[in-house]
Short mmCIF file of C-alpha atoms in Angstrom, two decimals:
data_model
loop_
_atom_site.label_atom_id
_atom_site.label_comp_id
_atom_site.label_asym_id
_atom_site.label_seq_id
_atom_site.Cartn_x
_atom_site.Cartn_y
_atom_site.Cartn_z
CA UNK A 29 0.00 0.00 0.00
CA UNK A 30 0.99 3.79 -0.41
CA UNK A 31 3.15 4.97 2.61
CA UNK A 32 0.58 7.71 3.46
CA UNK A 33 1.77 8.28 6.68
CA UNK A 34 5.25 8.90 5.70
CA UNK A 35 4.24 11.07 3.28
CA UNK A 36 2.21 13.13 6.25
CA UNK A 37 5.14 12.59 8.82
CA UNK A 38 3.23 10.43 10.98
CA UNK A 39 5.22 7.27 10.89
CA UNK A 40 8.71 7.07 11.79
CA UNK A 41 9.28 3.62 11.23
CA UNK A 42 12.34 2.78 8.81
CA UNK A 43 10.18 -0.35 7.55
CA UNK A 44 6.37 -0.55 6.91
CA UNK A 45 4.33 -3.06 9.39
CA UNK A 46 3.98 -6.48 8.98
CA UNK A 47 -0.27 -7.58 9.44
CA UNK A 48 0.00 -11.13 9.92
CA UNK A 49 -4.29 -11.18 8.90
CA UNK A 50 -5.89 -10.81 5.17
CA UNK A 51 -8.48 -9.86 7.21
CA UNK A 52 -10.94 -7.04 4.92
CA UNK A 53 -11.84 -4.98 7.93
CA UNK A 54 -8.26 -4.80 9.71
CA UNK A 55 -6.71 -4.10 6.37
CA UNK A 56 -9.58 -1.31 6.50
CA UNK A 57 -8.58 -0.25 9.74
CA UNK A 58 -5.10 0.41 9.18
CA UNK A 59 -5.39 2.10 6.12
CA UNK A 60 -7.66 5.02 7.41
CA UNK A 61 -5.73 4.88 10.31
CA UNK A 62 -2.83 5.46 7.40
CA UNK A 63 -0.69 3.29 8.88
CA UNK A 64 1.99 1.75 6.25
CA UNK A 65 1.47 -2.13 6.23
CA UNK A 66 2.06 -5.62 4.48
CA UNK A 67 -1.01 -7.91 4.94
CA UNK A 68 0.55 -11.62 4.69
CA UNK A 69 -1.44 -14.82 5.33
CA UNK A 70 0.36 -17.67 7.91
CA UNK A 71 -0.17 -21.03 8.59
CA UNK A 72 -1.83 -21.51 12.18
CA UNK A 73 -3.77 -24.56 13.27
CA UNK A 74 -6.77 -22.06 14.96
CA UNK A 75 -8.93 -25.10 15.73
CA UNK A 76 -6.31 -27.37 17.56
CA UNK A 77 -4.94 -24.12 19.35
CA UNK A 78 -8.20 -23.15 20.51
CA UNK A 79 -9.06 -26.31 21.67
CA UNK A 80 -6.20 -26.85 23.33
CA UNK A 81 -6.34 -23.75 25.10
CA UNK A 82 -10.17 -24.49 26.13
CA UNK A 83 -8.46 -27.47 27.56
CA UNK A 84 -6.49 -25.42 29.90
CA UNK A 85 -9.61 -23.92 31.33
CA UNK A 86 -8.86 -20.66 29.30
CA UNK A 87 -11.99 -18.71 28.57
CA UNK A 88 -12.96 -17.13 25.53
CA UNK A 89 -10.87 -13.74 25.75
CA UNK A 90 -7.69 -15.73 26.79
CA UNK A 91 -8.17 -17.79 23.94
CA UNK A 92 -8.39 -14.92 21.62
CA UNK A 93 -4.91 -13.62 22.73
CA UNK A 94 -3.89 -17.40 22.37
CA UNK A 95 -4.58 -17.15 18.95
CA UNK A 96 -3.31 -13.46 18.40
CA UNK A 97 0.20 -14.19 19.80
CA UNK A 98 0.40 -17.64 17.26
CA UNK A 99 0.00 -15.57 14.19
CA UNK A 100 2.42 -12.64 15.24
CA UNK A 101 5.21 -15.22 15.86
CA UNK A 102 4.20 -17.42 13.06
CA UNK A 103 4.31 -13.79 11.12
CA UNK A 104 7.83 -12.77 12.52
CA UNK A 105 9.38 -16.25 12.13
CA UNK A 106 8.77 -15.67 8.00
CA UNK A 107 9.79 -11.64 8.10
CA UNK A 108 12.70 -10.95 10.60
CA UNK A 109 13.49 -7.24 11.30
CA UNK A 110 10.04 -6.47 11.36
CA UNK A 111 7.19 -5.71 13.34
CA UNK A 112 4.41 -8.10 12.97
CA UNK A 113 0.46 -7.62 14.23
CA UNK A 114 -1.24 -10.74 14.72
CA UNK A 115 -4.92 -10.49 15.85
CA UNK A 116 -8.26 -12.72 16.51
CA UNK A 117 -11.33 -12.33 17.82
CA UNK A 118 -13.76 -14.46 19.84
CA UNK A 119 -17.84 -14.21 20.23
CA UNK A 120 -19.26 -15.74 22.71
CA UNK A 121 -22.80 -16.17 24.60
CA UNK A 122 -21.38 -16.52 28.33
CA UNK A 123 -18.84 -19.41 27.85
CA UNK A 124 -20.61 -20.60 24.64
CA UNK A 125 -18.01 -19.52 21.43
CA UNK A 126 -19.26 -19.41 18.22
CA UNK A 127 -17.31 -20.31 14.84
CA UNK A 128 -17.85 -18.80 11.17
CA UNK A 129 -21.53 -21.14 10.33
CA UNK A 130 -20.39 -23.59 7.85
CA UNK A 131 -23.56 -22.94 5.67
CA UNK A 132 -26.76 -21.25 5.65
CA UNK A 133 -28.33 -23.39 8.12
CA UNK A 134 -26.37 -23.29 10.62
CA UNK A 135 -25.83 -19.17 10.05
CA UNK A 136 -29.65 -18.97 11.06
CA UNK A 137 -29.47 -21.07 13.90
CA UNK A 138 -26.35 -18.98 15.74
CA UNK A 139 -28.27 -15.82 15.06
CA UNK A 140 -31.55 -17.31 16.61
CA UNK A 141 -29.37 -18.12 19.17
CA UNK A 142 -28.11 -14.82 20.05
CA UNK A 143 -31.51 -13.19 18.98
CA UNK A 144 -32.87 -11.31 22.29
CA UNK A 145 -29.37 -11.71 23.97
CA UNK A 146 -26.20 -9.91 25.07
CA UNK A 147 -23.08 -10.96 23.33
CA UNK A 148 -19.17 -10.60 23.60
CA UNK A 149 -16.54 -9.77 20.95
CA UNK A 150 -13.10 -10.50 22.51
CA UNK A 151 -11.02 -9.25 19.96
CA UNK A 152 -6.90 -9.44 21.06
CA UNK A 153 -3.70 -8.01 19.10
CA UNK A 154 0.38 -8.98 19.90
CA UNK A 155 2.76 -7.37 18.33
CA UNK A 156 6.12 -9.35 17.72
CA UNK A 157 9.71 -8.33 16.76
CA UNK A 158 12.30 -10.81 15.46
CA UNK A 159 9.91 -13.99 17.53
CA UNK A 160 9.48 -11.94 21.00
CA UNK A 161 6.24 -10.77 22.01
CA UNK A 162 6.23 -6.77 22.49
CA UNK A 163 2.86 -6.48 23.56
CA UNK A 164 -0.27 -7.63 23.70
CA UNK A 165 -3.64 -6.83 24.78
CA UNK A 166 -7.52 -8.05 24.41
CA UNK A 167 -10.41 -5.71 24.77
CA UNK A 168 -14.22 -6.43 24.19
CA UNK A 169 -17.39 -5.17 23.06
CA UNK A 170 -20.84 -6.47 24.06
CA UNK A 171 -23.56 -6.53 21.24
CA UNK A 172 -27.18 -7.01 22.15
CA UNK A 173 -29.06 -8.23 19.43
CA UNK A 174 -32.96 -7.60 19.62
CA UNK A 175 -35.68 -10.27 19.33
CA UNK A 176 -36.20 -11.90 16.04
CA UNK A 177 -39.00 -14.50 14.35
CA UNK A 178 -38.71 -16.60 11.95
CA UNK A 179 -40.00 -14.14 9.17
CA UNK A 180 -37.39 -11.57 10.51
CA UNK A 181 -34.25 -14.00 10.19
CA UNK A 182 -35.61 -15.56 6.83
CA UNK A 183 -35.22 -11.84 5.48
CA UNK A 184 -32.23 -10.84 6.25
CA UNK A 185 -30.68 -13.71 5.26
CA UNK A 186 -31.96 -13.48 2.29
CA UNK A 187 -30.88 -9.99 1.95
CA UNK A 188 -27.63 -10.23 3.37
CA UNK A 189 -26.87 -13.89 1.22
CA UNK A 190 -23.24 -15.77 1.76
CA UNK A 191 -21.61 -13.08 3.06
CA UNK A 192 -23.09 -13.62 6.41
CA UNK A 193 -20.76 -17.11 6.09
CA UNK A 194 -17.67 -15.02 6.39
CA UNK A 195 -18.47 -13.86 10.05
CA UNK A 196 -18.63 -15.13 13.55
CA UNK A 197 -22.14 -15.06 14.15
CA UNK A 198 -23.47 -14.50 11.00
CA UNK A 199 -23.40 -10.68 10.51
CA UNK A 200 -21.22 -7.71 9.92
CA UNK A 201 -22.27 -5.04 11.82
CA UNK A 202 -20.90 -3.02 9.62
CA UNK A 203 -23.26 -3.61 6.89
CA UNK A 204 -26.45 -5.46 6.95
CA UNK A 205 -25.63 -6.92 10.54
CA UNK A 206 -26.70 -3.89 11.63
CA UNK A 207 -30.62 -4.31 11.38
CA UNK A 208 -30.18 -7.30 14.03
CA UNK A 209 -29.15 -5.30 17.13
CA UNK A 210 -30.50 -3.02 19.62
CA UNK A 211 -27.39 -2.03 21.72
CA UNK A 212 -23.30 -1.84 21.17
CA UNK A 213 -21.10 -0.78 23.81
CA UNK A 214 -17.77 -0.98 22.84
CA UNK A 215 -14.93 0.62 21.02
CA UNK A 216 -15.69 0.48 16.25
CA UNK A 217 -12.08 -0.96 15.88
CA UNK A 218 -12.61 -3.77 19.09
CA UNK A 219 -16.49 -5.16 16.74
CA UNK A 220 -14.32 -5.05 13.96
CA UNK A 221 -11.48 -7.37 15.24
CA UNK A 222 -8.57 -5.05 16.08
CA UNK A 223 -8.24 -3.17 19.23
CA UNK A 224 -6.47 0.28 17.19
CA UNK A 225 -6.39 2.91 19.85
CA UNK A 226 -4.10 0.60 22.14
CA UNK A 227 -2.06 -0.42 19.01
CA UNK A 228 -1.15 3.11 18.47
CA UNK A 229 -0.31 4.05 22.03
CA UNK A 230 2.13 0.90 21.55
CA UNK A 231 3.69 2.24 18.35
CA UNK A 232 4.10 5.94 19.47
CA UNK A 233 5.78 4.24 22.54
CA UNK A 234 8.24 2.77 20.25
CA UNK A 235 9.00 5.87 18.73
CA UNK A 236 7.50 4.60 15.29
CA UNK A 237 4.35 6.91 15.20
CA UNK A 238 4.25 10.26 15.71
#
């Protein structure tokens, strides 16, 4: 991407950053946050790690950092010198996670089971250098989606179509997900799956970002 910041004397890194996501919305983040980045994809088992980490007794947030520290150090291992972002988010019903629905069917049934309830986005960043951890953190939103019948779900998934397969839950709140909820209380960048503010703080702290 176009080293906007440089050009507007925000960054001060010698090297752009290293996103260890191909993530749409935190490639979207970063950019209007003009931020000069390389989105790469790596090679993490998410499943076994998350199970595994379940196994500890780790709850959903915890498991979310689990997942965001792999990817940063899977990320660095490939692109030394660099800083590398790794991030993941969770949503969960209590202690109930939720995956991306494998198909239409099973989209409708997580969102009737979040209709008329509060839910949590865990969404956790680490930042790596050269395969040590630099910081970390996990924040969350809470999302309360409103009541829905039948007729209610049937129509927006027909309005909203496959897309809603690409999300936890079955919406982007940023679009059409929108029409399901109520209530959000939480920070944009934490629903979208990258806590930014506290990224920043870390990067001005490193003398990268103006």
């Amino acid at each position: 991407m176009p080293d906007s910041s440089r050009q507007n004397g925000l960054w001060r890194g010698s090297e752009p950053l290293v996103l260890a996501s191909k993530s749409v919305a935190r490639r979207a983040l970063l950019e209007a946050a003009r931020l000069p980045f390389e989105a790469v994809g790596v090679d993490v088992d998410e499943r076994t790690l998350e199970s595994e980490a379940a196994g500890r007794g780790l709850g959903p947030a915890q498991i979310a950092s689990v997942l965001a520290r792999a990817k940063a150090l899977a990320g660095s291992a490939a692109h030394p010198g660099r800083l590398v972002i790794g991030a993941d988010q969770t949503l969960a019903l209590g202690d109930e996670a939720f995956h991306k629905p494998a198909d239409m069917a099973a989209a409708r049934m997580q969102i009737a089971r979040l209709a008329g309830r509060t839910h949590a986005l865990h969404s956790a960043i680490a930042v790596t250098h050269d395969g040590t951890v630099l910081f970390e953190t996990v924040e969350s939103a809470h999302l309360a989606m409103r009541p829905l019948d039948g007729a209610s779900l049937d129509a927006y998934l027909a309005a909203a179509g496959p897309a809603v397969l690409s999300s936890v839950g079955g919406y982007q709140l940023e679009g059409l997900g929108i029409h399901l909820f109520e209530r959000v209380e939480g920070d944009h960048s934490v629903i979208l799956g990258m806590p930014l503010l506290p990224l920043l703080a870390f990067l001005r702290r490193q003398g990268v970002l103006l």
